[in-house]
C-alpha positions in Angstrom: 100.4 102.9 62.1 100.9 105.0 59.0 104.2 106.8 58.4 102.5 110.1 59.1 101.3 108.8 62.5 104.8 107.5 63.2 106.4 110.8 62.3 104.0 112.8 64.4 104.6 110.5 67.3 108.3 110.8 66.9 108.1 114.6 66.8 106.1 114.8 69.9 108.7 112.6 71.7 111.6 114.8 70.4 110.0 118.0 71.7 108.7 116.7 75.1 110.6 118.4 77.8 111.8 116.4 80.8 109.9 116.9 84.0 111.2 119.7 86.2 111.7 119.1 90.0 110.1 120.9 92.9 110.4 120.4 96.6 107.4 120.3 99.0 106.7 120.1 102.7 104.0 117.9 104.1 103.4 119.9 107.3 101.7 118.3 110.2 101.3 118.5 114.0 99.4 116.8 116.7 96.3 118.6 118.1 97.1 119.9 121.6 94.0 118.7 123.2 93.1 115.5 121.3 96.6 114.4 120.2 95.2 113.6 116.7 97.4 114.4 113.8 96.4 117.3 111.5 97.9 118.6 108.3 98.4 122.1 106.9 97.0 122.9 103.6 97.4 126.3 101.9 95.9 128.0 98.8 97.9 128.7 95.8 98.4 132.4 95.0 97.3 132.1 91.3 94.2 129.8 91.3 93.3 129.5 95.0 93.3 125.7 94.9 94.4 123.8 98.0 98.1 122.7 97.9 101.0 122.1 100.2 104.0 124.5 100.4 106.3 123.9 97.4 108.9 125.5 95.2 112.0 125.1 93.2 115.3 123.6 94.5 117.6 126.1 96.1 121.4 126.3 95.7 123.3 125.2 98.7 120.3 123.4 100.3 119.2 119.9 100.2 115.7 119.3 98.8 114.3 118.8 102.3 115.9 122.0 103.4 114.4 123.8 100.4 111.0 122.3 101.3 111.2 123.6 104.9 112.2 127.1 103.6 109.1 127.0 101.3 107.0 126.1 104.4 108.3 129.1 106.2 107.9 131.5 103.2 104.5 130.4 102.1 102.8 129.4 105.4 104.9 130.8 108.3 105.7 127.5 109.8 108.9 126.0 111.2 109.7 122.6 112.5 111.8 119.5 112.0 112.0 118.3 108.4 112.9 114.8 107.5 115.6 114.2 104.9 113.8 111.1 103.9 111.1 111.7 101.2 107.5 110.8 102.0 107.1 110.2 98.3 106.6 112.2 95.0 103.9 113.1 92.5 103.6 114.6 89.1 101.6 117.7 88.1 101.4 120.2 85.3 102.8 123.5 86.4 101.2 126.5 84.6 103.9 129.0 83.5 103.6 132.6 82.3 102.1 132.7 78.8 99.9 129.6 79.4 102.7 127.0 78.9 102.4 124.0 81.1 105.4 122.0 82.0 105.4 118.6 83.8 106.9 118.8 87.3 107.9 116.0 89.8 107.3 117.2 93.3 109.5 115.5 96.0 107.6 115.7 99.3 109.2 115.8 102.7 107.5 115.4 106.0 107.8 118.5 108.4 106.6 118.2 112.0 105.5 121.8 112.8 106.9 123.1 116.1 106.4 126.9 115.5 103.9 129.1 113.7 105.0 132.6 112.9 102.8 135.8 112.8 105.1 137.4 110.1 106.4 135.6 107.1 107.1 136.5 103.4 103.8 135.4 101.8 101.5 136.4 104.7 98.2 137.7 103.3 98.7 136.0 100.0 97.3 132.6 100.9 94.7 131.0 103.1 96.0 128.4 105.6 94.0 125.6 107.3 94.8 122.8 109.7 92.7 119.8 108.7 92.6 116.0 109.1 94.6 114.1 106.6 91.4 112.8 105.1 90.1 116.3 104.7 93.4 117.4 103.1 93.3 114.6 100.6 89.8 115.6 99.7 90.7 119.2 99.2 93.8 118.8 97.0 93.3 118.4 93.2 96.3 116.5 92.1 95.7 112.7 92.2 99.2 111.9 93.1 99.3 114.2 96.0 95.9 112.8 97.2 97.4 109.3 97.2 100.6 110.5 98.9 98.7 112.2 101.7 96.5 109.0 102.2 99.6 106.8 102.3 101.4 109.1 104.8 98.4 109.2 107.0 98.2 105.3 107.1 101.9 105.1 107.9 101.7 107.8 110.6 98.6 106.1 112.2 100.4 102.7 112.2 103.4 104.2 113.8 101.3 106.0 116.4 99.4 102.7 117.2 102.7 100.8 117.3 104.0 103.4 119.8 100.9 103.2 122.0 101.2 99.5 122.1 104.8 99.7 123.3 104.2 102.7 125.6 106.0 105.2 123.3 104.4 108.3 121.7 104.7 109.7 118.2 
């Protein structure tokens, strides 16, 4: 490595910003007729790509509570949020002016119990209830795809274990 390459590498490291953190809700429910789990995906307001509700941490709220609040604001859903993270993933958040910053998104499962007709971002996004496999196929971020697939496996295993012991999910 030349001295110039070394200096360039060191300069990049010096100016790299640490990842910012966001909180997200993996919203799911069980289909009333089939009992099969389904997951909520929504479109982003800026690019229209499929995502899950997420946002910045909120003062006075745990990360899970902030994720639940984002689910209400962006998708009009309420439910029971787990304080235990399902996992996290990284993505590049596009900011005003074209700057992209790395973000680590902490994802919290939220079992949806209520869907509201009126919520802050109503009309700004499309919402769709789909299978976990379809949700994983729709999202662009590889880390989120993997997290959805892993959550689906764990949920399915829990459901089968509950069925074997006579319990429901």
